[in-house]
Amino acid sequence: MKNNEQVYFGGDIYTVDDNNPTVPAIAVKNGLIVAVGTKEHCLAKLGDSPQLIDLEGACLLPGFIDTHIHPTLMIFFQLNSDLSAVKSMQQLQLILSDKAKGTTSNNWIMGLNFDEQNFTELLLPTRMDLDKASTTVPIIIVRKDGHSMIANTLAMTLANITDDTTDPSGGIIERDDTGRATGVFRETAVSLLLKALPLPDPMSIMQAGMSVFKHIISQGVTSIGMILQTDGEGVAGFQGAYDVPLMQELVPHIPINLYSLLVCKDVQIINKIKKSSLQQQNTVTSHKVGGMKFWADGTFSSCTACMITPFTDVPDSKGFLIHTHDHMYERMVKAHKAGEQIAIHSIGDECARVCVDLFDKLLKEYPRNNHRHRLEHASLLNPELIRDIARLKILVSTQPLFIKAEKKWLLQRLGAHRTQWTYAFKALLDAGVKVAGASDAPAEDVNILQAIQYCVTRDGFEPQQCISAAQAIKMFTLDAAYAQFEEHEKGSLTVGKRADMVILTSNPTAIDNNKIEDIKVLQTIVSGQNLL
């Protein structure tokens, strides 16, 4: 019979609890923390033969919480070609043509994680470029941000897309000077392609799902915030309608805590899914459906983020909003009045301004305490926006590793004045805003320790926005739990909370800032049970 009582001691125990920031020992009983303090004190709270776990100098922290993940997209990425290392058009075409040689015309080639910023000559491929790889197998490649796709001619034909196909609301089919579609699809236009894409077989999906969660656990993550589509709206297009059924199938095999934000138009959908396996609490894990999420704009890399002034290197573009103000507000009112949390994807500063103003209007017309509404990403802000976010008690869920991906070209795209306020972690925290950490996987890897290092060093990008390792850890623990209404259940090593913990080779607060990402995860513990 498994021992349900443990005492952890002999290491660097960092609690993220201001009342007891470091302690010599922690006692766990039936998956809950029952004592913190000296080893003797902890032993006194347990029975005669608890399991004694000597950390041997390792560091014990609360388990990491990643508040914004797209798990079904991560699964999809497992099943398709990774193009992240491609450095030239010729290399891209060679990889795709080789893949096509072993692919029948009934199957599609999908290349993921593509970033033309890695090309020596910055040039986004077109359908003509992909046709050189194959005209007999349909090909789609997806930009790293997931907000743009490029298709070859056959893929467009199979999706019934022609030069005369009109742009969908909130999306763009790019065209050349003659009006011919180039094969590049932005924002909601990607769904025109994805609806024709065949689904992988169920066994492959389940195997990939198990692999994805094994990786998440290996990074010390004990809880995730899942973004799940309920229909064709979202970066996964039509196939996003399978998000919820797929996760419901996977839930019995997922040993960590899940918090779902649903991309939907009606709160009745939220209420229905709350009656499923995505909303349950058992002896080990807790799963909750938190509210509604939607996209308001695009990304910097695709030049679809909605900006106050044009992009510095694309002066004829300010991006755009995916929905009208009225449409966004209508959704917000429905969710807010139903008591749900609202999370809005916002990258550009004009988008943030619109979202904050709509939240301001919402809270004036329908006052509600402790709403914890969120801006997802909040990539570009300014001092006035930050003051308003703090005043309205809006939370921010942000992705430090976006800095790693974008720092080499952000200055060119935004200009020196705006980059000062890009991923403005310090300014937000100084204003009193609760900031939760996330990866947006598969946009970035679920590598929490590397994300913490980028909070602390930013690899030299706008260093005035650097924060301490302690603040960064809190983003991925206690404040992340707060963003999910669960700060009384997890996020710190405090008596009464779940024993969701991670054991590391070193304490991120007591190591060279540039070596935080080199720390190894030794154990990932959920409710006192080691998952590694």
Coordinates of C-alpha atoms in Angstrom, one line a residue:
M1 CA 0.0 0.0 0.0
K2 CA 1.3 3.4 -1.0
N3 CA 2.4 5.7 1.8
N4 CA 0.1 8.8 1.8
E5 CA 2.3 10.8 4.2
Q6 CA 5.6 12.4 3.3
V7 CA 8.1 14.8 4.8
Y8 CA 10.4 16.7 2.4
F9 CA 13.5 18.1 4.0
G10 CA 17.3 18.6 3.4
G11 CA 17.1 21.1 0.6
D12 CA 16.2 24.6 -0.5
I13 CA 12.4 24.9 0.0
Y14 CA 11.1 28.1 -1.6
T15 CA 7.4 28.4 -0.8
V16 CA 6.3 31.6 -2.7
D17 CA 4.4 32.4 0.5
D18 CA 5.4 35.8 1.9
N19 CA 4.6 34.6 5.4
N20 CA 7.2 31.8 5.2
P21 CA 9.3 32.3 2.1
T22 CA 11.8 29.6 2.9
V23 CA 11.3 26.6 5.3
P24 CA 13.4 23.6 6.4
A25 CA 10.7 21.0 5.8
I26 CA 7.2 20.4 4.5
A27 CA 4.7 17.7 5.5
V28 CA 2.2 16.2 3.1
K29 CA -0.8 14.0 4.0
N30 CA -3.3 12.6 1.5
G31 CA -2.1 15.0 -1.2
L32 CA -2.4 18.1 0.9
I33 CA 0.3 20.2 2.7
V34 CA -0.4 19.8 6.4
A35 CA 2.7 21.5 7.9
V36 CA 5.6 23.7 7.0
G37 CA 8.5 24.5 9.3
T38 CA 11.1 22.4 11.1
K39 CA 11.5 18.7 10.3
E40 CA 10.4 18.0 13.9
H41 CA 7.3 20.1 13.6
C42 CA 6.3 18.4 10.3
L43 CA 6.9 14.9 11.7
A44 CA 4.6 15.8 14.7
K45 CA 1.7 16.4 12.3
L46 CA 1.9 12.9 10.7
G47 CA 1.6 9.3 11.8
D48 CA 4.3 7.0 13.0
S49 CA 5.9 6.1 9.7
P50 CA 5.8 8.8 7.1
Q51 CA 7.9 8.6 4.0
L52 CA 11.1 10.7 4.6
I53 CA 12.2 12.4 1.4
D54 CA 15.7 13.9 1.6
L55 CA 16.1 16.5 -1.1
E56 CA 19.9 16.2 -0.8
G57 CA 20.4 19.9 -1.5
A58 CA 17.8 20.2 -4.4
C59 CA 15.2 22.9 -4.6
L60 CA 11.5 22.4 -3.9
L61 CA 9.0 24.9 -5.4
P62 CA 5.3 25.0 -6.0
G63 CA 4.4 23.2 -9.2
F64 CA 4.5 25.4 -12.3
I65 CA 1.3 26.6 -13.9
D66 CA 1.2 27.5 -17.6
T67 CA -2.0 29.6 -18.0
H68 CA -2.3 29.5 -21.8
I69 CA -1.7 26.4 -23.9
H70 CA -3.4 25.0 -27.0
P71 CA -3.1 21.2 -26.3
T72 CA -4.8 19.9 -29.4
L73 CA -2.6 22.1 -31.6
M74 CA 0.4 20.6 -29.7
I75 CA -0.9 17.1 -30.5
F76 CA -1.3 18.1 -34.2
F77 CA 2.2 19.4 -34.2
Q78 CA 3.4 16.0 -33.0
L79 CA 1.9 14.4 -36.1
N80 CA 3.3 16.8 -38.7
S81 CA 6.6 18.2 -40.0
D82 CA 8.5 20.7 -38.0
L83 CA 9.9 23.5 -40.2
S84 CA 11.5 25.6 -37.4
A85 CA 15.0 24.9 -38.6
V86 CA 14.4 25.9 -42.2
K87 CA 16.8 28.6 -43.3
S88 CA 16.1 29.1 -47.0
M89 CA 13.4 28.7 -49.7
Q90 CA 15.5 26.0 -51.3
Q91 CA 15.8 24.0 -48.1
L92 CA 12.0 24.4 -47.5
Q93 CA 11.2 23.1 -51.0
L94 CA 13.7 20.2 -50.6
I95 CA 12.1 19.1 -47.3
L96 CA 8.6 19.3 -48.8
S97 CA 9.4 17.5 -52.0
D98 CA 11.1 14.7 -50.1
K99 CA 8.1 14.4 -47.9
A100 CA 5.8 14.3 -51.0
K101 CA 7.7 11.4 -52.5
G102 CA 6.4 9.2 -49.7
T103 CA 2.9 10.6 -49.5
T104 CA -0.2 9.6 -51.5
S105 CA -2.4 12.2 -53.1
N106 CA -5.1 11.3 -50.6
N107 CA -3.0 12.6 -47.7
W108 CA -1.9 16.2 -47.1
I109 CA 1.5 17.5 -46.1
M110 CA 1.4 20.0 -43.3
G111 CA 4.5 21.8 -42.2
L112 CA 4.4 23.6 -38.9
N113 CA 6.4 26.2 -36.9
F114 CA 7.6 27.9 -40.1
D115 CA 9.3 31.3 -39.7
E116 CA 10.5 33.3 -42.7
Q117 CA 12.4 35.5 -40.3
N118 CA 15.1 32.7 -40.3
F119 CA 15.6 33.2 -44.1
T120 CA 18.7 35.2 -45.1
E121 CA 16.4 36.9 -47.6
L122 CA 13.2 37.7 -45.9
L123 CA 10.6 36.4 -48.3
L124 CA 7.3 34.7 -47.4
P125 CA 6.7 31.6 -49.7
T126 CA 3.7 31.7 -52.1
R127 CA 1.7 28.9 -53.7
M128 CA 4.0 29.0 -56.7
D129 CA 7.0 28.3 -54.4
L130 CA 5.2 25.3 -52.8
D131 CA 4.1 24.0 -56.3
K132 CA 7.8 23.6 -57.0
A133 CA 7.9 21.0 -54.1
S134 CA 4.8 19.2 -55.4
T135 CA 1.8 19.6 -57.6
T136 CA 0.4 16.1 -56.9
V137 CA 0.2 16.3 -53.1
P138 CA -1.6 19.1 -51.2
I139 CA 0.7 21.1 -49.0
I140 CA 0.0 23.6 -46.2
I141 CA 2.6 25.3 -44.1
V142 CA 1.7 27.2 -41.0
R143 CA 3.6 30.2 -39.7
K144 CA 5.1 30.0 -36.2
D145 CA 2.4 32.2 -34.8
G146 CA -0.4 30.1 -36.2
H147 CA -2.1 33.1 -37.6
S148 CA -1.0 32.7 -41.3
M149 CA -0.8 29.7 -43.6
I150 CA 0.5 29.2 -47.1
A151 CA -1.0 26.5 -49.5
N152 CA 0.0 25.1 -52.8
T153 CA -2.4 25.2 -55.7
L154 CA -3.7 21.7 -55.2
A155 CA -4.5 22.3 -51.5
M156 CA -6.4 25.5 -52.6
T157 CA -8.2 23.5 -55.3
L158 CA -9.3 20.8 -52.9
A159 CA -10.5 23.5 -50.5
N160 CA -12.6 25.1 -53.3
I161 CA -10.6 28.3 -53.1
T162 CA -10.1 30.3 -56.3
D163 CA -8.9 33.8 -57.2
D164 CA -12.5 35.0 -56.9
T165 CA -13.0 33.6 -53.3
T166 CA -13.9 36.6 -51.1
D167 CA -12.1 37.4 -47.9
P168 CA -13.9 36.1 -44.8
S169 CA -14.8 38.5 -42.1
G170 CA -11.7 39.1 -39.9
G171 CA -9.3 37.4 -42.5
I172 CA -7.3 38.1 -45.6
I173 CA -6.6 36.1 -48.7
E174 CA -3.5 37.8 -50.1
R175 CA -3.4 38.6 -53.8
D176 CA -0.8 39.9 -56.2
D177 CA -1.1 43.0 -58.4
T178 CA -3.2 41.1 -60.9
G179 CA -5.7 40.0 -58.2
R180 CA -4.5 36.4 -58.2
A181 CA -4.4 34.6 -54.8
T182 CA -0.8 34.1 -53.8
G183 CA -1.6 31.1 -51.5
V184 CA -1.1 33.2 -48.3
F185 CA -4.0 33.2 -45.9
R186 CA -4.2 35.4 -42.8
E187 CA -6.3 35.1 -39.6
T188 CA -9.8 33.7 -40.1
A189 CA -9.0 33.0 -43.8
V190 CA -7.0 30.0 -42.6
S191 CA -10.2 28.2 -41.8
L192 CA -11.0 28.0 -45.5
L193 CA -8.0 25.6 -45.9
L194 CA -8.3 23.7 -42.6
K195 CA -11.9 22.7 -43.3
A196 CA -10.6 20.5 -46.2
L197 CA -7.8 18.9 -44.2
P198 CA -8.4 15.3 -43.3
L199 CA -8.2 14.3 -39.7
P200 CA -5.5 11.8 -38.4
D201 CA -6.6 8.4 -37.2
P202 CA -7.8 8.2 -33.6
M203 CA -5.0 5.9 -32.4
S204 CA -2.3 8.3 -33.7
I205 CA -4.1 11.3 -32.0
M206 CA -4.2 9.5 -28.6
Q207 CA -0.5 8.4 -28.8
A208 CA 0.5 12.0 -29.7
G209 CA -1.6 13.3 -26.9
M210 CA 0.1 11.1 -24.4
S211 CA 3.5 12.3 -25.7
V212 CA 2.5 15.9 -25.4
F213 CA 1.5 15.6 -21.8
K214 CA 4.6 13.6 -20.9
H215 CA 6.6 16.6 -22.2
I216 CA 4.5 19.1 -20.3
I217 CA 5.0 17.1 -17.1
S218 CA 8.8 16.9 -17.7
Q219 CA 9.0 20.7 -17.5
G220 CA 7.7 20.7 -13.9
V221 CA 4.2 21.8 -14.9
T222 CA 1.4 20.6 -12.6
S223 CA -1.5 22.7 -14.0
I224 CA -2.3 24.2 -17.4
G225 CA -4.8 26.6 -18.8
M226 CA -6.3 25.1 -22.0
I227 CA -7.6 27.2 -24.9
L228 CA -10.3 25.0 -26.5
Q229 CA -12.3 25.9 -29.6
T230 CA -15.9 24.7 -29.8
D231 CA -16.4 25.4 -33.5
G232 CA -14.5 26.8 -36.5
E233 CA -13.5 30.1 -34.9
G234 CA -9.9 30.1 -34.0
V235 CA -6.4 29.3 -35.2
A236 CA -7.3 25.6 -35.7
G237 CA -10.1 26.5 -38.0
F238 CA -12.8 23.9 -38.6
Q239 CA -10.8 21.2 -36.9
G240 CA -11.0 23.2 -33.7
A241 CA -14.5 21.8 -33.3
Y242 CA -12.8 18.6 -32.2
D243 CA -10.9 20.3 -29.3
V244 CA -13.4 19.5 -26.6
P245 CA -14.3 15.9 -27.6
L246 CA -10.6 15.1 -28.0
M247 CA -9.7 16.5 -24.6
Q248 CA -12.7 14.7 -23.0
E249 CA -11.2 11.4 -24.4
L250 CA -7.8 12.3 -23.0
V251 CA -8.8 13.5 -19.6
P252 CA -8.7 10.0 -17.9
H253 CA -5.0 9.8 -19.0
I254 CA -3.9 13.3 -17.9
P255 CA -2.5 13.3 -14.4
I256 CA -2.2 17.1 -14.0
N257 CA -4.8 19.9 -13.3
L258 CA -6.7 21.5 -16.2
Y259 CA -8.4 24.9 -16.5
S260 CA -10.3 25.5 -19.7
L261 CA -11.1 28.7 -21.5
L262 CA -13.6 28.1 -24.4
V263 CA -13.7 29.9 -27.7
C264 CA -17.4 30.2 -28.1
K265 CA -20.2 32.6 -28.9
D266 CA -22.7 31.6 -26.2
V267 CA -22.5 30.9 -22.5
Q268 CA -24.9 28.0 -23.0
I269 CA -22.0 26.1 -24.6
I270 CA -19.9 26.8 -21.4
N271 CA -22.7 25.5 -19.2
K272 CA -22.9 22.4 -21.3
I273 CA -19.2 21.6 -21.1
K274 CA -19.2 22.3 -17.4
K275 CA -21.3 19.1 -17.1
S276 CA -18.5 17.0 -18.8
S277 CA -15.3 15.5 -17.6
L278 CA -13.6 18.9 -18.1
Q279 CA -15.2 20.0 -14.9
Q280 CA -14.5 17.6 -12.0
Q281 CA -12.5 17.2 -8.9
N282 CA -11.1 13.9 -7.7
T283 CA -8.6 12.8 -5.2
V284 CA -5.6 13.7 -7.4
T285 CA -6.5 16.3 -10.0
S286 CA -8.8 19.2 -10.4
H287 CA -10.4 20.2 -13.7
K288 CA -12.4 23.4 -14.2
V289 CA -14.1 25.2 -17.0
G290 CA -13.2 28.9 -16.4
G291 CA -15.0 31.0 -19.1
M292 CA -14.9 32.5 -22.5
K293 CA -11.9 33.3 -24.8
F294 CA -11.7 35.0 -28.2
W295 CA -9.2 36.6 -30.5
A296 CA -9.4 40.4 -31.0
D297 CA -6.5 40.8 -33.4
G298 CA -3.5 38.9 -34.9
T299 CA 0.3 39.0 -34.4
F300 CA 3.3 41.2 -35.0
S301 CA 5.0 38.7 -37.3
S302 CA 2.0 38.5 -39.6
C303 CA 1.4 42.3 -39.4
T304 CA -2.2 41.5 -38.3
A305 CA -1.9 43.0 -34.8
C306 CA -4.1 46.0 -34.5
M307 CA -1.9 49.1 -34.1
I308 CA -2.5 52.8 -33.2
T309 CA 0.1 53.8 -35.8
P310 CA 1.5 51.8 -38.7
F311 CA 4.2 49.2 -38.4
T312 CA 7.6 50.9 -38.8
D313 CA 8.8 48.6 -41.6
V314 CA 5.3 48.2 -43.2
P315 CA 4.1 51.8 -43.2
D316 CA 1.0 51.0 -45.2
S317 CA -0.4 48.6 -42.5
K318 CA -1.8 49.1 -39.0
G319 CA -3.2 45.5 -38.8
F320 CA -6.9 45.1 -38.0
L321 CA -9.4 43.9 -35.4
I322 CA -11.0 40.5 -36.1
H323 CA -14.4 41.5 -34.8
T324 CA -16.3 44.7 -34.6
H325 CA -16.5 46.6 -31.3
D326 CA -20.2 45.8 -31.0
H327 CA -19.7 42.1 -31.6
M328 CA -16.9 41.8 -29.0
Y329 CA -19.0 43.7 -26.5
E330 CA -22.0 41.5 -27.1
R331 CA -20.0 38.5 -26.2
M332 CA -18.4 40.1 -23.2
V333 CA -21.8 41.1 -21.8
K334 CA -23.2 37.5 -22.1
A335 CA -20.2 36.0 -20.4
H336 CA -19.8 38.7 -17.7
K337 CA -23.5 38.6 -16.7
A338 CA -23.3 34.8 -16.5
G339 CA -20.4 35.2 -14.0
E340 CA -17.8 33.8 -16.4
Q341 CA -14.2 34.9 -16.8
I342 CA -13.4 36.7 -20.1
A343 CA -10.0 36.3 -21.8
I344 CA -9.2 38.3 -24.9
H345 CA -6.2 37.8 -27.2
S346 CA -4.6 41.2 -27.6
I347 CA -1.3 41.9 -29.3
G348 CA -1.3 45.4 -30.8
D349 CA -1.7 48.6 -28.8
E350 CA -4.9 49.7 -30.5
C351 CA -6.4 46.3 -29.8
A352 CA -5.4 46.7 -26.2
R353 CA -7.0 50.1 -26.1
V354 CA -10.2 48.8 -27.6
C355 CA -10.4 45.8 -25.2
V356 CA -9.6 47.9 -22.1
D357 CA -12.2 50.5 -23.1
L358 CA -14.8 47.7 -23.6
F359 CA -13.9 46.3 -20.2
D360 CA -14.3 49.7 -18.7
K361 CA -17.8 50.1 -20.3
L362 CA -18.7 46.6 -19.2
L363 CA -17.8 47.1 -15.5
K364 CA -19.6 50.5 -15.4
E365 CA -22.8 49.1 -16.8
Y366 CA -22.6 45.8 -15.0
P367 CA -20.4 46.2 -11.9
R368 CA -18.9 42.9 -10.6
N369 CA -16.3 42.4 -8.0
N370 CA -13.5 39.9 -8.4
H371 CA -14.2 39.4 -12.1
R372 CA -10.6 38.5 -13.0
H373 CA -11.1 39.2 -16.7
R374 CA -7.9 38.8 -18.7
L375 CA -5.9 40.1 -21.6
E376 CA -4.0 37.3 -23.2
H377 CA -0.5 38.3 -24.3
A378 CA -1.0 42.1 -23.9
S379 CA 2.2 42.4 -26.0
L380 CA 2.3 46.1 -26.7
L381 CA 1.0 48.6 -24.1
N382 CA 1.7 52.2 -23.1
P383 CA 1.7 54.0 -19.7
E384 CA -1.9 55.1 -20.0
L385 CA -3.1 51.6 -20.9
I386 CA -1.2 50.1 -18.0
R387 CA -2.8 52.5 -15.5
D388 CA -6.2 51.6 -16.9
I389 CA -5.5 47.9 -16.7
A390 CA -4.5 48.3 -13.1
R391 CA -7.5 50.5 -12.3
L392 CA -9.9 47.9 -13.8
K393 CA -8.2 45.0 -12.1
I394 CA -7.7 43.2 -15.4
L395 CA -5.2 40.4 -15.3
V396 CA -2.5 39.7 -17.9
S397 CA -1.5 36.3 -19.1
T398 CA 1.7 36.7 -21.0
Q399 CA 4.5 34.7 -22.7
P400 CA 8.1 35.6 -21.9
L401 CA 9.5 33.3 -24.6
F402 CA 7.8 35.5 -27.2
I403 CA 10.8 37.8 -26.6
K404 CA 13.2 35.0 -27.6
A405 CA 11.3 34.5 -30.9
E406 CA 10.8 38.1 -31.8
K407 CA 13.6 40.2 -30.3
K408 CA 15.8 40.0 -33.5
W409 CA 13.2 41.8 -35.6
L410 CA 10.8 43.7 -33.2
L411 CA 12.9 46.9 -33.3
Q412 CA 12.6 47.0 -37.1
R413 CA 8.8 46.3 -36.9
L414 CA 7.8 48.5 -34.1
G415 CA 10.5 51.2 -33.7
A416 CA 12.5 52.2 -30.6
H417 CA 9.7 54.0 -28.9
R418 CA 7.2 51.2 -29.0
T419 CA 9.6 48.4 -28.1
Q420 CA 10.1 50.1 -24.7
W421 CA 6.5 49.0 -23.9
T422 CA 6.6 45.5 -25.5
Y423 CA 6.2 42.7 -23.0
A424 CA 6.4 45.3 -20.2
F425 CA 6.6 42.9 -17.3
K426 CA 8.1 45.4 -14.8
A427 CA 5.8 48.2 -15.7
L428 CA 2.8 46.0 -15.2
L429 CA 4.0 44.6 -11.9
D430 CA 5.0 48.1 -10.6
A431 CA 1.5 49.2 -11.4
G432 CA 0.0 46.4 -9.3
V433 CA -1.3 44.3 -12.2
K434 CA -1.4 40.5 -11.6
V435 CA 0.7 39.0 -14.3
A436 CA 0.4 35.2 -15.0
G437 CA 3.0 33.3 -17.1
A438 CA 2.3 31.1 -20.1
S439 CA 3.9 29.6 -23.2
D440 CA 1.1 29.7 -25.8
A441 CA 2.4 26.3 -26.8
P442 CA 2.9 25.2 -29.5
A443 CA 3.8 28.8 -30.4
E444 CA 6.6 28.4 -27.9
D445 CA 7.8 25.4 -25.9
V446 CA 6.5 24.7 -22.5
N447 CA 9.9 25.4 -21.0
I448 CA 9.1 27.3 -17.8
L449 CA 12.7 27.7 -16.5
Q450 CA 13.8 29.2 -19.8
A451 CA 10.7 31.5 -19.6
I452 CA 11.8 32.6 -16.1
Q453 CA 15.2 33.4 -17.4
Y454 CA 13.8 35.5 -20.1
C455 CA 11.8 37.4 -17.5
V456 CA 15.0 38.1 -15.6
T457 CA 17.4 38.8 -18.4
R458 CA 15.2 39.4 -21.5
D459 CA 18.5 38.4 -23.3
G460 CA 19.3 42.2 -23.4
F461 CA 16.0 43.2 -25.1
E462 CA 14.6 46.3 -23.4
P463 CA 16.3 45.5 -20.1
Q464 CA 14.4 48.2 -18.2
Q465 CA 11.5 45.7 -18.2
C466 CA 13.5 43.0 -16.5
I467 CA 12.1 41.6 -13.2
S468 CA 13.6 39.4 -10.4
A469 CA 13.7 35.7 -10.4
A470 CA 11.3 35.7 -7.5
Q471 CA 8.8 37.8 -9.4
A472 CA 9.1 35.5 -12.4
I473 CA 8.5 32.4 -10.3
K474 CA 5.4 34.0 -8.9
M475 CA 4.1 34.6 -12.4
F476 CA 4.2 30.8 -13.0
T477 CA 2.9 29.8 -9.6
L478 CA 0.8 31.9 -7.2
D479 CA -0.3 34.6 -9.7
A480 CA -1.0 32.0 -12.3
A481 CA -3.2 30.2 -9.7
Y482 CA -4.9 33.6 -9.1
A483 CA -5.6 34.0 -12.8
Q484 CA -7.5 30.7 -12.5
F485 CA -9.4 31.5 -9.3
E486 CA -7.3 28.8 -7.5
E487 CA -4.8 30.7 -5.3
H488 CA -6.4 29.2 -2.2
E489 CA -5.8 25.7 -3.6
K490 CA -2.4 25.9 -5.2
G491 CA 0.5 28.2 -6.3
S492 CA 2.4 28.3 -3.0
L493 CA 3.7 25.8 -0.4
T494 CA 1.1 26.7 2.2
V495 CA -0.7 24.6 4.8
G496 CA -4.1 23.5 3.4
K497 CA -3.1 23.7 -0.3
R498 CA -2.6 20.8 -2.7
A499 CA 0.9 19.3 -2.7
D500 CA 1.5 20.3 -6.3
M501 CA 5.3 20.7 -6.4
V502 CA 8.4 20.6 -8.5
I503 CA 11.9 19.5 -7.4
L504 CA 14.8 21.3 -9.3
T505 CA 18.5 20.8 -9.2
S506 CA 18.9 24.5 -8.2
N507 CA 16.9 27.4 -6.8
P508 CA 16.3 29.9 -9.7
T509 CA 16.5 32.8 -7.2
A510 CA 20.0 31.7 -6.0
I511 CA 21.8 31.0 -9.3
D512 CA 23.4 33.1 -12.0
N513 CA 20.6 34.7 -14.0
N514 CA 22.0 33.4 -17.3
K515 CA 22.0 29.8 -16.0
I516 CA 18.4 29.5 -14.9
E517 CA 17.4 27.7 -18.1
D518 CA 20.1 25.0 -17.4
I519 CA 18.3 24.0 -14.2
K520 CA 16.9 20.4 -14.5
V521 CA 13.5 19.2 -13.3
L522 CA 14.0 16.1 -11.0
Q523 CA 10.4 15.5 -10.0
T524 CA 7.0 16.8 -10.9
I525 CA 4.6 16.1 -8.0
V526 CA 0.7 16.4 -8.2
S527 CA -1.2 15.9 -4.9
G528 CA 1.9 14.3 -3.4
Q529 CA 2.4 11.8 -6.2
N530 CA 5.6 11.9 -8.3
L531 CA 4.8 11.8 -12.0
L532 CA 8.3 11.5 -13.3

